PDB file of C-alpha atoms in Angstrom:
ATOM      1  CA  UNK W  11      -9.597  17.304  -4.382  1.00 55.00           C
ATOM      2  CA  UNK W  12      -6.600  17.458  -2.297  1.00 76.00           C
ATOM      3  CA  UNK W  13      -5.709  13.440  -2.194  1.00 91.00           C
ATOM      4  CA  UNK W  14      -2.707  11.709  -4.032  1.00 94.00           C
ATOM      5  CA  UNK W  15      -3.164  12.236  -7.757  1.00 96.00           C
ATOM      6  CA  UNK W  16      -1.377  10.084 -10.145  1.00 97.00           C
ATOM      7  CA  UNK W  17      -1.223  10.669 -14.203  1.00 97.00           C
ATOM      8  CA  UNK W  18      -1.576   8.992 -16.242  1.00 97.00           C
ATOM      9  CA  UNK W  19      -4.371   6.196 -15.331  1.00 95.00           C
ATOM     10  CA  UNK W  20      -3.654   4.355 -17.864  1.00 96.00           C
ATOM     11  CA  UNK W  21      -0.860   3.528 -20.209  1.00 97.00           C
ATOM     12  CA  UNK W  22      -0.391   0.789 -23.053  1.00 98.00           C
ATOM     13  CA  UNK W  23       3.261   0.490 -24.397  1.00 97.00           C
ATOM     14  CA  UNK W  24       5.034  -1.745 -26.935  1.00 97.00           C
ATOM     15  CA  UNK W  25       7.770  -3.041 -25.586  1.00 97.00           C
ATOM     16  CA  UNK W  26      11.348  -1.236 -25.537  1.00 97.00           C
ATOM     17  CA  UNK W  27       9.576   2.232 -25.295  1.00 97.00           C
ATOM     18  CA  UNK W  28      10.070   4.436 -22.195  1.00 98.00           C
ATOM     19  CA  UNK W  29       6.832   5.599 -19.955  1.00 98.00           C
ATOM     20  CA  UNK W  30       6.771   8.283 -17.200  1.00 98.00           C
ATOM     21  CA  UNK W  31       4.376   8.344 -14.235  1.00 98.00           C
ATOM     22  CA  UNK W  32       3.762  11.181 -12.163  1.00 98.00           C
ATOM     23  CA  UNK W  33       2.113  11.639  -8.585  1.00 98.00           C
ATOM     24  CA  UNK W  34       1.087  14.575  -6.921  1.00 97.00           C
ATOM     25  CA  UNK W  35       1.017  13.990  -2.826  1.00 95.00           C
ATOM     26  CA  UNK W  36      -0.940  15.973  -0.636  1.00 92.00           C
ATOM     27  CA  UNK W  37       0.482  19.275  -0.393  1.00 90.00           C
ATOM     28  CA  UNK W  38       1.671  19.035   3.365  1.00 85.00           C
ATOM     29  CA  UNK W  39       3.910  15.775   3.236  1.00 89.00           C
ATOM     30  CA  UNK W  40       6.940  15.557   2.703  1.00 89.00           C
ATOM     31  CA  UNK W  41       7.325  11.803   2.285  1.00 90.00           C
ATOM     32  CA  UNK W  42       6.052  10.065  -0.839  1.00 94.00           C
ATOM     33  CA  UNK W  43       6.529   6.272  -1.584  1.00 94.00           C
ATOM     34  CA  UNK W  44       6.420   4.622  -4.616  1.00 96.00           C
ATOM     35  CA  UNK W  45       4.870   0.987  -4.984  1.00 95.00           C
ATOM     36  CA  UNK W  46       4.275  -1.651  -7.607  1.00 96.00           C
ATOM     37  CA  UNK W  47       0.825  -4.311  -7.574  1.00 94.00           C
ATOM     38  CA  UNK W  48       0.683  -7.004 -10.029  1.00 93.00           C
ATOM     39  CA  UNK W  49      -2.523  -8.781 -10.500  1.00 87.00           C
ATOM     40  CA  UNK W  50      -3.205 -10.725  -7.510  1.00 84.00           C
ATOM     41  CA  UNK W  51      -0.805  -9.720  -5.722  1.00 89.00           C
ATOM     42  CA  UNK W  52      -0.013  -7.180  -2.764  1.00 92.00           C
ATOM     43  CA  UNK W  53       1.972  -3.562  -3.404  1.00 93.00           C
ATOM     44  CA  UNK W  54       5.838  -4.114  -3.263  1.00 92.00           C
ATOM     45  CA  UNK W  55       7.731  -1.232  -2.488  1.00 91.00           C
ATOM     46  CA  UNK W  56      10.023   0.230  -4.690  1.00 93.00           C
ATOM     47  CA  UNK W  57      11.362   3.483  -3.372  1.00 93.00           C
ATOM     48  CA  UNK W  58      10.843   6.677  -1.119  1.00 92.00           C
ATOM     49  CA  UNK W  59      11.335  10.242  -0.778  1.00 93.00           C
ATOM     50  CA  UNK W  60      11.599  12.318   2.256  1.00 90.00           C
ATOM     51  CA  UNK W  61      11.328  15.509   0.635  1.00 92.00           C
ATOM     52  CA  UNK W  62      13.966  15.849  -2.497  1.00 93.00           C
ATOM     53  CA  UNK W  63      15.792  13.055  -0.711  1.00 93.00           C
ATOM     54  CA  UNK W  64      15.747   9.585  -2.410  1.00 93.00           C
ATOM     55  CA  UNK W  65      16.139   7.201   1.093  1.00 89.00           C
ATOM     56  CA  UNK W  66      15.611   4.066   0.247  1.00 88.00           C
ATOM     57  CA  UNK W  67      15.304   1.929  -3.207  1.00 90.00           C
ATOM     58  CA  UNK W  68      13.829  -1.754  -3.206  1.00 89.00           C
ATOM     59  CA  UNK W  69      16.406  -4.042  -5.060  1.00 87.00           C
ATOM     60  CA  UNK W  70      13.092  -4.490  -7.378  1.00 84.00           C
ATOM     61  CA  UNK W  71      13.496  -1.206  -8.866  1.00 88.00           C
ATOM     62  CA  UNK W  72      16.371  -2.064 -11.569  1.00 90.00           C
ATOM     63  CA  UNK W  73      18.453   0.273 -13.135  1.00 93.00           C
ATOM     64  CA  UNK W  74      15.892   0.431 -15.785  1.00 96.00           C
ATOM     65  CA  UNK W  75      13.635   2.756 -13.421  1.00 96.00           C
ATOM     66  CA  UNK W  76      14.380   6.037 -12.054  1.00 96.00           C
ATOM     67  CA  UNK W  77      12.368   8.029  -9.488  1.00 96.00           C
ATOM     68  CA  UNK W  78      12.777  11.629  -9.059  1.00 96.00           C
ATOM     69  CA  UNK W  79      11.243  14.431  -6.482  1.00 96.00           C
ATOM     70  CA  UNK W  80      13.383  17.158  -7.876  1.00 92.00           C
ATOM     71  CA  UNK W  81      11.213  20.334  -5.710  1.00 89.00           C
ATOM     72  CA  UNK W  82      10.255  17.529  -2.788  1.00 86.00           C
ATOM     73  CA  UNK W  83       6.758  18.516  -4.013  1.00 92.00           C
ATOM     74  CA  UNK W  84       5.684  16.003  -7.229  1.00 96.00           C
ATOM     75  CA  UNK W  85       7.772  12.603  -8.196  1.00 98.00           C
ATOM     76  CA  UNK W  86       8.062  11.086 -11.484  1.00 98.00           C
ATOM     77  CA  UNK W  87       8.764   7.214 -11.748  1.00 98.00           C
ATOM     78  CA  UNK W  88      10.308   6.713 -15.375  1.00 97.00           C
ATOM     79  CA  UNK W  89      10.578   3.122 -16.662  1.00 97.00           C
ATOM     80  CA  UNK W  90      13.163   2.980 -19.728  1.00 97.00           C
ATOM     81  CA  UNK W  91      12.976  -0.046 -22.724  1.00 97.00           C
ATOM     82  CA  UNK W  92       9.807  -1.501 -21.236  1.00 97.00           C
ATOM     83  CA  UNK W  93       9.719  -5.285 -20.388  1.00 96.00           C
ATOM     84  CA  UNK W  94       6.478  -7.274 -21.015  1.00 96.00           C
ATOM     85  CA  UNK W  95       7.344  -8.056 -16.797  1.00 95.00           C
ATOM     86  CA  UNK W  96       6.383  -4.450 -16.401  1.00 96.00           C
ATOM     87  CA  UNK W  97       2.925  -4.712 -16.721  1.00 97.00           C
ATOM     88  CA  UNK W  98       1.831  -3.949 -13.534  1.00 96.00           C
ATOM     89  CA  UNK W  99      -0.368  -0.838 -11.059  1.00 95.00           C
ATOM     90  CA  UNK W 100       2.378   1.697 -10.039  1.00 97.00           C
ATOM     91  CA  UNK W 101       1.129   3.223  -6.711  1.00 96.00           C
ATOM     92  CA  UNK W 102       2.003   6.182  -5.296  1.00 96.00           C
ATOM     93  CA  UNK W 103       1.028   7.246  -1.514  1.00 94.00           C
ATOM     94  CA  UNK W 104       2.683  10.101   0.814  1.00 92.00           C
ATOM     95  CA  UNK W 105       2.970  10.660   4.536  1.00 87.00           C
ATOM     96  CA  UNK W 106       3.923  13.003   6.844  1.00 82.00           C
ATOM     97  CA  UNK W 107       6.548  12.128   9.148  1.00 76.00           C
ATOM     98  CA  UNK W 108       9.012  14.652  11.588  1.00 67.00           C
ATOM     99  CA  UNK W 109       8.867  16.871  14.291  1.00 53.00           C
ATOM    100  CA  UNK W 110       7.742  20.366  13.493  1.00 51.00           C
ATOM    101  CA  UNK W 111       8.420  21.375  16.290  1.00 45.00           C
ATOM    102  CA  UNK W 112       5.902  19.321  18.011  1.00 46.00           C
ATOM    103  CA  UNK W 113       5.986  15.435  19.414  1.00 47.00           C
ATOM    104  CA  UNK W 114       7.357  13.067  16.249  1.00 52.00           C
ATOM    105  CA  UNK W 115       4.542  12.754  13.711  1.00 50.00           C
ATOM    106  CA  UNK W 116       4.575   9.317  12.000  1.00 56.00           C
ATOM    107  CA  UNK W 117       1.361   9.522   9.846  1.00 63.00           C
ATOM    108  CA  UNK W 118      -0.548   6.659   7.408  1.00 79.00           C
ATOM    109  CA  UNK W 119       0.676   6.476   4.015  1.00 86.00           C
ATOM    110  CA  UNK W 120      -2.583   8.006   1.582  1.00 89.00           C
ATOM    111  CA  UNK W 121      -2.713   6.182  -1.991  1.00 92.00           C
ATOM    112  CA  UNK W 122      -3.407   7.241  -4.959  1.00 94.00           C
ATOM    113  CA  UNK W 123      -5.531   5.610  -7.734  1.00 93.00           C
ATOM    114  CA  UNK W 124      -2.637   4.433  -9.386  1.00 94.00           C
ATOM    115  CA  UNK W 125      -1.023   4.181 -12.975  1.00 96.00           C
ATOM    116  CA  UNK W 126      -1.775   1.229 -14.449  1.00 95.00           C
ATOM    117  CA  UNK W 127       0.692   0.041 -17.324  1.00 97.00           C
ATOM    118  CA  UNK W 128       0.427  -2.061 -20.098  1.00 97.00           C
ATOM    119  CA  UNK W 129       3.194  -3.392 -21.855  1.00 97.00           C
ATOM    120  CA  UNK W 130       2.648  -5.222 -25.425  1.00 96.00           C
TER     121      UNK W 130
ATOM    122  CA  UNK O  17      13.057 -12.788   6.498  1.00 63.00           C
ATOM    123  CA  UNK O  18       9.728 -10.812   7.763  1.00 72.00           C
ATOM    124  CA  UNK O  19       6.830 -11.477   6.162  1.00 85.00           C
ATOM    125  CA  UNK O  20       2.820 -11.263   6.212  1.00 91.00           C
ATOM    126  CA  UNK O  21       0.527 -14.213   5.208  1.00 94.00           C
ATOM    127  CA  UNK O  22      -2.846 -13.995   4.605  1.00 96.00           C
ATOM    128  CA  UNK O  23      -4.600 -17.036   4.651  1.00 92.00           C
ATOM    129  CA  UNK O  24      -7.423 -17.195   1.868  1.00 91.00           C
ATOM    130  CA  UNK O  25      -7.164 -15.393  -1.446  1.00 93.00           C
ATOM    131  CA  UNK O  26     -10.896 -15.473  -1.489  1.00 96.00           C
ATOM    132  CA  UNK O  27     -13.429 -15.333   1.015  1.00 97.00           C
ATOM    133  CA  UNK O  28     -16.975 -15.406   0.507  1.00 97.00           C
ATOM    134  CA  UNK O  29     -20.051 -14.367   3.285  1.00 97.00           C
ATOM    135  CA  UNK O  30     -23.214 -13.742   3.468  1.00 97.00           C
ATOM    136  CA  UNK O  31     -24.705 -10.611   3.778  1.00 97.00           C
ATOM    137  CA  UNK O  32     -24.983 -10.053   7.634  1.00 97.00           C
ATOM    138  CA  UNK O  33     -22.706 -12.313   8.692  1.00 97.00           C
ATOM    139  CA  UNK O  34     -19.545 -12.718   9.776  1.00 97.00           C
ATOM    140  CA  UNK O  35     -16.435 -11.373   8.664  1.00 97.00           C
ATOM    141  CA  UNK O  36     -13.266 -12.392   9.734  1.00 97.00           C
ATOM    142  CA  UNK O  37     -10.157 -12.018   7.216  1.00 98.00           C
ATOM    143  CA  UNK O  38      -7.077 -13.988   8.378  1.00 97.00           C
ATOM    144  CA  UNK O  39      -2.958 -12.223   8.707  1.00 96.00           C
ATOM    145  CA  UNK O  40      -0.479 -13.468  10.197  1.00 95.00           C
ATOM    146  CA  UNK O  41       3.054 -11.647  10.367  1.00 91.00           C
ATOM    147  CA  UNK O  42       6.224 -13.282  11.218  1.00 87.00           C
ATOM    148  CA  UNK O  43       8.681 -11.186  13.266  1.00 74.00           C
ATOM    149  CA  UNK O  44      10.846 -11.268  16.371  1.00 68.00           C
ATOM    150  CA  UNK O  45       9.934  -7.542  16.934  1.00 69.00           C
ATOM    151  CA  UNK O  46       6.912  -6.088  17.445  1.00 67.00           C
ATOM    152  CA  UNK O  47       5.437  -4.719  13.866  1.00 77.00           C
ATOM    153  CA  UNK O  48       3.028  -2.019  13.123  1.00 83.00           C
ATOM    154  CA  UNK O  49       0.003  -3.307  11.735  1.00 88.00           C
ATOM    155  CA  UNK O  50      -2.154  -1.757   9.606  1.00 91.00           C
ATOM    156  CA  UNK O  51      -5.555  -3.211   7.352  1.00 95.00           C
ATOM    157  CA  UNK O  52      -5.855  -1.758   3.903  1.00 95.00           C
ATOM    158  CA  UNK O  53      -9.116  -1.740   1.774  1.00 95.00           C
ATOM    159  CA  UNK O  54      -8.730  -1.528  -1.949  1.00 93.00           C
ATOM    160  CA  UNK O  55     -11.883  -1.056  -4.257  1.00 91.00           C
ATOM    161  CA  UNK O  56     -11.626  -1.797  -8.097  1.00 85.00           C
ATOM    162  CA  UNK O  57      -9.977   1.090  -9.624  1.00 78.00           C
ATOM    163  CA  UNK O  58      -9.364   2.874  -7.028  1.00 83.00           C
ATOM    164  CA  UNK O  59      -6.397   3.316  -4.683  1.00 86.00           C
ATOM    165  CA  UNK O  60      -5.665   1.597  -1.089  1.00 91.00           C
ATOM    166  CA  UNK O  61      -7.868   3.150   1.748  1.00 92.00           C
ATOM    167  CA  UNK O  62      -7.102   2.710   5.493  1.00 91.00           C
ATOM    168  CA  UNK O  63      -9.106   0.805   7.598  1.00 93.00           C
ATOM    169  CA  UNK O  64      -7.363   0.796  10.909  1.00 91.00           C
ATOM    170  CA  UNK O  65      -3.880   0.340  12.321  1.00 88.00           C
ATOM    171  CA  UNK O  66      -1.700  -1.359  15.509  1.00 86.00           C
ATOM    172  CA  UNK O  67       0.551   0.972  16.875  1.00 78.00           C
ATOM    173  CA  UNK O  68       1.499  -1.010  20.289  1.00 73.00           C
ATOM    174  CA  UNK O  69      -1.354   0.953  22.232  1.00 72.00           C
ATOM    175  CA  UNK O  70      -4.366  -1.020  22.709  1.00 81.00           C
ATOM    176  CA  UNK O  71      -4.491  -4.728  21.293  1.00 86.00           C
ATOM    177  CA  UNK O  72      -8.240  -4.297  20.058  1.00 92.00           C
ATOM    178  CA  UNK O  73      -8.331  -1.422  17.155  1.00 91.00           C
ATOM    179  CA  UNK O  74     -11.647  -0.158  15.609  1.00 93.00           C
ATOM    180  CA  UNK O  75     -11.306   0.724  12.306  1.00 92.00           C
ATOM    181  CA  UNK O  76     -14.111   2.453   9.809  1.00 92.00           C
ATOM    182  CA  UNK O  77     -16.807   0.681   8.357  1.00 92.00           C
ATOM    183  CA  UNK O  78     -17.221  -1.024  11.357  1.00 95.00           C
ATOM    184  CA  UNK O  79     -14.281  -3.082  11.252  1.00 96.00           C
ATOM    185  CA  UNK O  80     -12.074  -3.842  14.010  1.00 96.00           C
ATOM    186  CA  UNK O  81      -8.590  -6.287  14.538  1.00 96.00           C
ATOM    187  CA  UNK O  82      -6.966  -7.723  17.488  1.00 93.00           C
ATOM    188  CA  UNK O  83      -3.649  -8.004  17.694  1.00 91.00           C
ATOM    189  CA  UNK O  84      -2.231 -11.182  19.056  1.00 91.00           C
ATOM    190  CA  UNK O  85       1.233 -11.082  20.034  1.00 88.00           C
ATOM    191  CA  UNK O  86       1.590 -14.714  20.823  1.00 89.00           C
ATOM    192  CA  UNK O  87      -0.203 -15.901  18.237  1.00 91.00           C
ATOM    193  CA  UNK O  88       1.535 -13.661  15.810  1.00 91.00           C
ATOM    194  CA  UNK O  89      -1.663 -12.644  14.029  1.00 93.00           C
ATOM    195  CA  UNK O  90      -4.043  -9.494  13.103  1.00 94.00           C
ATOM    196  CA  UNK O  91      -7.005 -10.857  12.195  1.00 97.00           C
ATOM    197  CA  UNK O  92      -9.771  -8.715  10.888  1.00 97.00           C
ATOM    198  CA  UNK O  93     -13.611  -8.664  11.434  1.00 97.00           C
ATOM    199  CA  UNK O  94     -16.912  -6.993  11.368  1.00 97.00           C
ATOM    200  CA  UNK O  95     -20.007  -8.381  13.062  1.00 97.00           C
ATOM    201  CA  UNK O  96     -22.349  -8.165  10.214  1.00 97.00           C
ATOM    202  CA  UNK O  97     -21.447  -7.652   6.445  1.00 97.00           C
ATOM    203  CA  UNK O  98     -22.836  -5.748   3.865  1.00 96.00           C
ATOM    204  CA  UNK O  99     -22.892  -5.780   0.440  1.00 96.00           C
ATOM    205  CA  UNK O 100     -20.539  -2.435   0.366  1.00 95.00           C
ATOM    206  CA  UNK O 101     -18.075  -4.198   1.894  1.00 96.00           C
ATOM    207  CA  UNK O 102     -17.351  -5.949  -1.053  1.00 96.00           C
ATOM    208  CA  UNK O 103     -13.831  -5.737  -2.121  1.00 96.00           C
ATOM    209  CA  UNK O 104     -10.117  -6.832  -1.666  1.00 96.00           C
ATOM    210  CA  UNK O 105      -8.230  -6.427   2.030  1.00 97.00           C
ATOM    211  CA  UNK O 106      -4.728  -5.933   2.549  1.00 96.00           C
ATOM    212  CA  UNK O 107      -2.690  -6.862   5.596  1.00 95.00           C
ATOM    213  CA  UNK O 108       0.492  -4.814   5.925  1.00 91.00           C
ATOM    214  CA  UNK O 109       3.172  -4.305   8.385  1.00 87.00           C
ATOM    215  CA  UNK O 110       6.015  -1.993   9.515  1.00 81.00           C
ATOM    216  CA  UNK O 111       9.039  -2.847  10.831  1.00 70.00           C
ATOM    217  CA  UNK O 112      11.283   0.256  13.276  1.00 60.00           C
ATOM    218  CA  UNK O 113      10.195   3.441  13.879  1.00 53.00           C
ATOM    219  CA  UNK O 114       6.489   3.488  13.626  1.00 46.00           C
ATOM    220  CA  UNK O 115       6.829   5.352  10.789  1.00 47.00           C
ATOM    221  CA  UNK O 116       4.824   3.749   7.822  1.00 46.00           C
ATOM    222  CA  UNK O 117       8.210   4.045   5.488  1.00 57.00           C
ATOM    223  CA  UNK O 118       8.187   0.930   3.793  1.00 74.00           C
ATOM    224  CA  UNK O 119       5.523  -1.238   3.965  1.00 84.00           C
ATOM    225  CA  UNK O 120       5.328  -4.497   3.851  1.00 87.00           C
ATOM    226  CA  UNK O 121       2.027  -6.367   2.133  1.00 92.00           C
ATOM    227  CA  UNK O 122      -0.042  -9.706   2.216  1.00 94.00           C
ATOM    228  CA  UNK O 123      -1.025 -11.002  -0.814  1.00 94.00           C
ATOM    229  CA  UNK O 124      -4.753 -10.000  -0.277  1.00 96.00           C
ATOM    230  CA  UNK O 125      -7.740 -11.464   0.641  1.00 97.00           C
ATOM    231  CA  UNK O 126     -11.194 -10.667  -1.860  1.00 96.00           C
ATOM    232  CA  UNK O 127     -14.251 -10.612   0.214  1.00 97.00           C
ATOM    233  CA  UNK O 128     -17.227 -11.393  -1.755  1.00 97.00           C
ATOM    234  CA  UNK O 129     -20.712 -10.761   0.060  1.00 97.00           C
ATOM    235  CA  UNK O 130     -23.901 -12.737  -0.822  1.00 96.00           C
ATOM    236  CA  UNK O 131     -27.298 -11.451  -1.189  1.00 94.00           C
TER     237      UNK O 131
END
């Protein structure tokens, strides 16, 4: 399978502990986004990478959460003392976007399954 | 501030009729558009998007949207439902570039079809 994987599935947390999510894009891009769905709701963005490079951080993602892409290949999303708010899908999709070379590519963001967390 | 509104949280159809979920987008530039289909459990899948080539886009599935500058809208349809098509849409749109780097998300519309 060489789509967005993101591990784990499924995590249930008591309040105050610290979770980490990780996402594995598709090999080739070198953009990955991270975004959060609460029930009922659309994705929000929270942050992206373009490669190692953090660009861009929603004013959602407090300094409670931290998103690394330390080799520009995998990205970790770590949430510290957990909030009952938390609960929530944490999606991760990734793109391909630059020149290569060629004409500008600008491709469609591919999702994972997401991470879905719990918080007690 | 720029935003996307999806009129209907839930829509319900029968099975070989019409479908036609509503977004609207408020912007004074022209956005990207893009329809995402979400099944339970499982991650956000493309349907189709606008890049400012033609106005009338034809998606998978069968789906298509038409994008209405002065109307401000993307709506999205398919001629005759079935019962796969069963499941929650998003409306999304980009702002700049074209590239998809932050999107921005309707609330979603569920589509329920009928026997």
């Amino acid at each position: 399978d060489t789509g967005v994987s993101q591990n784990p599935r499924h995590k249930i947390t008591k309040r105050g502990q610290n979770v980490t999510f990780r996402c594995d894009p598709i090999s080739e891009h070198n953009r990955l986004y991270w975004y959060r769905q609460t029930l009922g709701q659309g994705p929000e963005f929270l942050t992206y990478f373009q490669n190692e490079a953090q660009l861009e951080k929603s004013r959602l993602l407090s300094d409670r959460f931290s998103a690394e892409r330390p080799k520009g290949s995998f990205s970790t999303l770590e949430i510290q003392r957990t909030e009952q708010g938390d609960s929530a899908m944490y999606l991760c999709a990734s793109s391909i976007f630059g020149l290569a070379g060629g004409p500008l590519r600008s491709g469609e963001l591919f999702f994972g399954e997401g991470s879905r967390l719990t918080v007690l | 501030a720029q935003s996307v509104t999806q009129l209907g949280s839930h829509v319900s159809v029968s099975e070989g009729a019409l479908v036609l979920l509503r977004c609207n987008y408020s912007s004074s530039v022209p956005p990207y558009l893009f329809w995402y289909v979400q099944y339970p459990n499982q991650g956000l899948q493309l349907l189709l998007k606008y890049t400012s080539a033609a106005t009338l886009v034809k998606g998978i599935n069968g789906f298509e949207a038409e994008f209405k500058k002065s109307e401000t809208s993307f709506h999205l349809t398919k001629p005759s439902a079935h019962m796969s098509d069963a499941a929650e849409y998003f409306c999304a749109v980009s702002w700049g570039s074209g590239s998809a780097r932050q999107l921005t998300f309707g609330s979603g519309t569920q589509l329920t079809v009928l026997p």
